[in-house]
Structure formats: structure tokens, C-alpha cells
Short mmCIF file of C-alpha atoms in Angstrom, two decimals:
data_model
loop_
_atom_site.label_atom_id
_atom_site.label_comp_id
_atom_site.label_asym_id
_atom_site.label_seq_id
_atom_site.Cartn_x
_atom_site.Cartn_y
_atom_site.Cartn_z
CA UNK A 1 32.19 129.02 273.22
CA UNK A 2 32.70 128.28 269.55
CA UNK A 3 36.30 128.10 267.55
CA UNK A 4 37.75 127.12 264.18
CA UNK A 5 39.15 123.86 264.90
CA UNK A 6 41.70 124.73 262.31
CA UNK A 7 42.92 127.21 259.88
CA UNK A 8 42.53 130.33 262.03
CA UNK A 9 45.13 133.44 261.42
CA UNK A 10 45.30 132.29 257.44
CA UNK A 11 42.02 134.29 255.31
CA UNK A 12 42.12 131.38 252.45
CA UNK A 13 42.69 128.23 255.06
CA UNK A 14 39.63 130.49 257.35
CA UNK A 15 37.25 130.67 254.12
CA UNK A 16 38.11 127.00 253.21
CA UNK A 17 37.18 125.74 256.80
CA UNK A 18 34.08 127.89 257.06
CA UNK A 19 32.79 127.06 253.26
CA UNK A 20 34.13 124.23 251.88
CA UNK A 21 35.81 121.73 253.99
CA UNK A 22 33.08 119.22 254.88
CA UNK A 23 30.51 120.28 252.55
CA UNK A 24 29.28 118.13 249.67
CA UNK A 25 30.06 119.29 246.25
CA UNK A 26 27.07 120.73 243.90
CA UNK A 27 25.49 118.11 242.28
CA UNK A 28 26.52 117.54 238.52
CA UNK A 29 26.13 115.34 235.57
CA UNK A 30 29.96 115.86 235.38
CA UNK A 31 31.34 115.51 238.60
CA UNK A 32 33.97 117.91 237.88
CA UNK A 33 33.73 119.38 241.05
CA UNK A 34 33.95 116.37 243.14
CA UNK A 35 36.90 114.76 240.61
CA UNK A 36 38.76 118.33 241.82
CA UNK A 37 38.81 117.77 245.40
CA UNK A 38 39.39 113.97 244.62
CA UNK A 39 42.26 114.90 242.81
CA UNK A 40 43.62 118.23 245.32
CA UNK A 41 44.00 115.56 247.74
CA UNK A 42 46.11 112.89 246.12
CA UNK A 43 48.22 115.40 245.13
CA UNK A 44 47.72 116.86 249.10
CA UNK A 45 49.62 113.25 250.14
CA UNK A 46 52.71 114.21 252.16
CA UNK A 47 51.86 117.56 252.13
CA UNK A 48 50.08 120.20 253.85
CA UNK A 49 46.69 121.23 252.96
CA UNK A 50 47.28 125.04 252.61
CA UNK A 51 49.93 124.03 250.32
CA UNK A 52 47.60 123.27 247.48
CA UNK A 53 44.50 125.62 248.82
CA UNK A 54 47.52 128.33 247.75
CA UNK A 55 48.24 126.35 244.37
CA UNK A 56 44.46 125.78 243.41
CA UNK A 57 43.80 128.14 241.20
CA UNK A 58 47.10 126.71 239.08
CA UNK A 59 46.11 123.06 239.66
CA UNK A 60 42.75 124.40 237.89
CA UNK A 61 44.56 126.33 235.11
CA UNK A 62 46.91 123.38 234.78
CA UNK A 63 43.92 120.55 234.63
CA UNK A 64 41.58 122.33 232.04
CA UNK A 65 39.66 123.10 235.56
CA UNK A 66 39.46 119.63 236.24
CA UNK A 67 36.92 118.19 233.46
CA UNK A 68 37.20 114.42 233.80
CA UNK A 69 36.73 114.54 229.91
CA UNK A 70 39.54 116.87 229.09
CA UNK A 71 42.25 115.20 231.75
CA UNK A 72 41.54 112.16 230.84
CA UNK A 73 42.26 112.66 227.20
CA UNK A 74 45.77 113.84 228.45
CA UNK A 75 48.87 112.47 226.24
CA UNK A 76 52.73 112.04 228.08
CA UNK A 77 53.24 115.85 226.25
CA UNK A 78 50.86 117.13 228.58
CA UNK A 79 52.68 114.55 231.67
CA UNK A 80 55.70 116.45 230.41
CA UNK A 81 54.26 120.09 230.70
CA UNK A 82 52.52 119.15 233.79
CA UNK A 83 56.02 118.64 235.06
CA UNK A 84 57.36 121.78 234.06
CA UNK A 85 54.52 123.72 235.75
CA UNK A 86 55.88 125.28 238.71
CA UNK A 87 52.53 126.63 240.44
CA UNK A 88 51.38 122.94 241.04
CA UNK A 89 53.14 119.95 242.68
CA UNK A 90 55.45 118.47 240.07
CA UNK A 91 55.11 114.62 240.97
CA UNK A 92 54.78 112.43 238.23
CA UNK A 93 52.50 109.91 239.99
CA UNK A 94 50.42 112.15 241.25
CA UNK A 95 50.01 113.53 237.87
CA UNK A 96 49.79 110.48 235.81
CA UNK A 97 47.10 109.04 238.76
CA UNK A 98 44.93 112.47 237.62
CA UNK A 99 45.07 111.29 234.43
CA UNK A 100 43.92 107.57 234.75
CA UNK A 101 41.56 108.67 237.41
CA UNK A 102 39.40 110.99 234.81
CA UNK A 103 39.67 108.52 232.67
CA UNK A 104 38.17 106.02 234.94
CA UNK A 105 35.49 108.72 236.05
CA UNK A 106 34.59 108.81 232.53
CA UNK A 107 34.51 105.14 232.29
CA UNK A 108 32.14 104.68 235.33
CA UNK A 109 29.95 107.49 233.84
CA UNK A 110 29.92 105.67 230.16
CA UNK A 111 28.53 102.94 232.64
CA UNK A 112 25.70 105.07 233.96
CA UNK A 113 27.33 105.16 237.77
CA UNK A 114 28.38 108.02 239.90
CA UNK A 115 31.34 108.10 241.63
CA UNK A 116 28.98 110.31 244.21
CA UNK A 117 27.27 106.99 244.58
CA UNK A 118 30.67 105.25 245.10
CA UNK A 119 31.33 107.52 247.93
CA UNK A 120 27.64 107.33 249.37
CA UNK A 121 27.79 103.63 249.30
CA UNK A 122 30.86 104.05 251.72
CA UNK A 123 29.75 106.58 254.22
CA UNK A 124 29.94 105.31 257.95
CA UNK A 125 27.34 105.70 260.50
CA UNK A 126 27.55 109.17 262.19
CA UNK A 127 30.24 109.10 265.61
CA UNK A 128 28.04 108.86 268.92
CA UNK A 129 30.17 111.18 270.40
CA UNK A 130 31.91 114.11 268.50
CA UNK A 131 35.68 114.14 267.98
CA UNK A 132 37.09 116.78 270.96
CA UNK A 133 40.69 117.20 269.52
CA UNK A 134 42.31 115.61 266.19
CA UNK A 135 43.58 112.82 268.30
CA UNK A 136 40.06 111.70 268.40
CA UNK A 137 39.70 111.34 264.82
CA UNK A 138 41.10 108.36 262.69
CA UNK A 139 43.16 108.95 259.94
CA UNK A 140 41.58 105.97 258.22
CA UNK A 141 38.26 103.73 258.91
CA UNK A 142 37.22 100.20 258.22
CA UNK A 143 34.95 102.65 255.35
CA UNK A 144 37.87 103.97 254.10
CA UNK A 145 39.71 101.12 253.41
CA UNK A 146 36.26 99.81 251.87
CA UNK A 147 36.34 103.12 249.50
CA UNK A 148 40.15 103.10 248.41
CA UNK A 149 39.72 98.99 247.10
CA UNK A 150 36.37 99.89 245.60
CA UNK A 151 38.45 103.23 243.79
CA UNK A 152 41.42 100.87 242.51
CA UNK A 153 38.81 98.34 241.31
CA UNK A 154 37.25 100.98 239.54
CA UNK A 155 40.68 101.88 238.33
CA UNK A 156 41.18 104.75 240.61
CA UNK A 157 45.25 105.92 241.52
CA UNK A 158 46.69 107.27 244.29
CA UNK A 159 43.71 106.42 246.74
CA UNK A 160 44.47 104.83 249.17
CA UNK A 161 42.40 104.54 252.80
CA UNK A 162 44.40 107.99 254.45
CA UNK A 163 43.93 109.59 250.97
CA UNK A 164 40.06 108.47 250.86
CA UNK A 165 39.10 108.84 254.41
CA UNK A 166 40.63 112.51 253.71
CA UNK A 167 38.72 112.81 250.80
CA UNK A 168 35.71 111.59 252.71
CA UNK A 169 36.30 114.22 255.39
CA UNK A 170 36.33 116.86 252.68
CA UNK A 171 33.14 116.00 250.66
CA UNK A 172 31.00 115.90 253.75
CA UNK A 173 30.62 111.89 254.01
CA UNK A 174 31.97 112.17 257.59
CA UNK A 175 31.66 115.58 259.74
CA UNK A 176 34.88 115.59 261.32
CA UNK A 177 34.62 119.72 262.82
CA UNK A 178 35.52 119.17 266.39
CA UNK A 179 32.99 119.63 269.01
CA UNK A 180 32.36 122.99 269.78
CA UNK A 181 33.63 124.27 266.11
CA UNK A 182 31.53 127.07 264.25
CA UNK A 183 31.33 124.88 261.40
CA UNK A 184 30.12 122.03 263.16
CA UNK A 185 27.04 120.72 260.81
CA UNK A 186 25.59 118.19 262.88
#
């Protein structure tokens, strides 16, 4: 018998689990899809994740739909009306780590990387045995802690191994859908 392992009872948390969590972005010379969900969750730290699935569409609004080229020319008068925007979450770090992390997307892609490759080069080995219940599953890996010093050498904020090993989940670079989940890709 198949289940959502989470999400069920809300139609946007439902259509996120079904669609999006786990899946790999669409490719892009831009990344702007992948520097979104980067960004959702550092800003997701501390919180819960229908929190900002219900403030996306303002985080979007709010970060000129998160183009790494647009954010990261972002002065302190745009810190300052990011603050005063009450659809998103108003926390300065988060905000000014949005900021310096476009800008150091940008830098790695004046450098002719990917921060898709960053990730890729950080994926673990596929679990033997699938995760039954969310006890099973790590809230960071020996990968993720790999990923988040790799990030904050590349000048990365706010990425640390929970936040990357979340992001990891996510983007598809570890298939974390419980066993027995409709989802499950593997």
C-alpha cells in the first residue's frame, strides 16, 4: 500500500511532495531555479517548510524571481525593503546571505563552474535499505558537511550541513521518500 510520507490534508504541501520535493531542477545556464530552492531553504532554517511553500510566490516577487544576477546586485536599500516586506521572512541574515550567495553564484559562473556540479560532486552513494520512518533519515551526512565547507569556500551563507543536506534532499541528490511512498523514485 502506497502513502505520502508527508504533506497529506494540505493541496500546496500535497503538490509540492508529489512534484517537486526530490526532483532535480531544469537544467539552466542560469541556475535560477536551483539558486531559489537554495535560497527557500536558508530562509526555511528554524522554520517549517509549508511556511515558505505559502510565502513563495512573495519570496519570488521580493527576489526579482530569484535571478542570481539581479539579487546579487542588491544595495542595503533593497536589505532595508526586504525587511519591510511582510509576505517573506524578515531576517536580516537570511536576507543579506541571499544576497552574497547570488553574488557568489555569479562569481562561480564568471569562473565557468556550476554550482549543479558543486552539488553533484557531493552526492552520496544511494542507502542500501530505504528510510521506513523520518527517524531513519539523518538530518546531516558526512556529504553534507562536505557540501556546506565547499559552499562557504565558495563564499556561500547560511549553509550549513542541516541546511545543505536539506537542500540536497530537495534537489534530488538524495531520495529521501520513505519506503512505500507514491513518490518514491528509486
Amino acid at each position: 500500500m502506497s502513502f505520502r510520507c508527508f504533506g497529506t490534508g494540505d493541496p500546496l504541501y500535497e503538490a509540492y511532495h508529489d512534484t517537486e520535493w526530490g526532483v532535480p531542477p531544469a537544467a539552466s545556464d542560469d541556475e535560477r531555479e536551483l539558486f531559489e530552492r537554495v535560497s527557500l531553504e536558508a530562509f526555511q532554517s528554524g522554520l517549517a517548510w509549508i511556511t515558505i511553500l505559502r510565502k513563495r510566490p512573495a519570496f519570488r516577487a521580493a527576489f526579482a524571481d530569484f535571478d542570481p544576477v539581479v539579487v546579487g546586485g542588491f544595495d542595503d536599500g533593497d536589505v532595508q525593503r526586504l525587511m519591510g516586506e511582510a509576505g517573506i521572512v524578515r531576517n536580516r541574515a537570511k536576507i543579506e546571505a541571499t544576497i552574497a550567495n547570488a553574488q557568489a553564484l555569479t562569481a562561480l559562473h564568471q569562473r565557468g563552474e556550476r554550482l549543479a556540479e558543486v552539488f553533484e560532486a557531493h552526492r552520496p552513494a544511494a542507502r542500501p535499505v530505504r528510510p521506513t520512518s523520518f527517524a531513519d533519515v539523518p538530518a546531516t551526512t558526512a556529504e553534507s558537511v562536505a557540501l556546506a565547507k565547499q559552499l562557504k569556500k565558495l563564499g556561500f551563507r547560511f549553509v550549513g550541513p542541516t541546511t545543505a543536506y536539506a537542500a540536497m534532499q530537495a534537489l534530488g541528490y538524495v531520495d529521501d521518500h520513505l519506503a512505500g511512498c507514491l513518490t518514491r523514485r528509486h
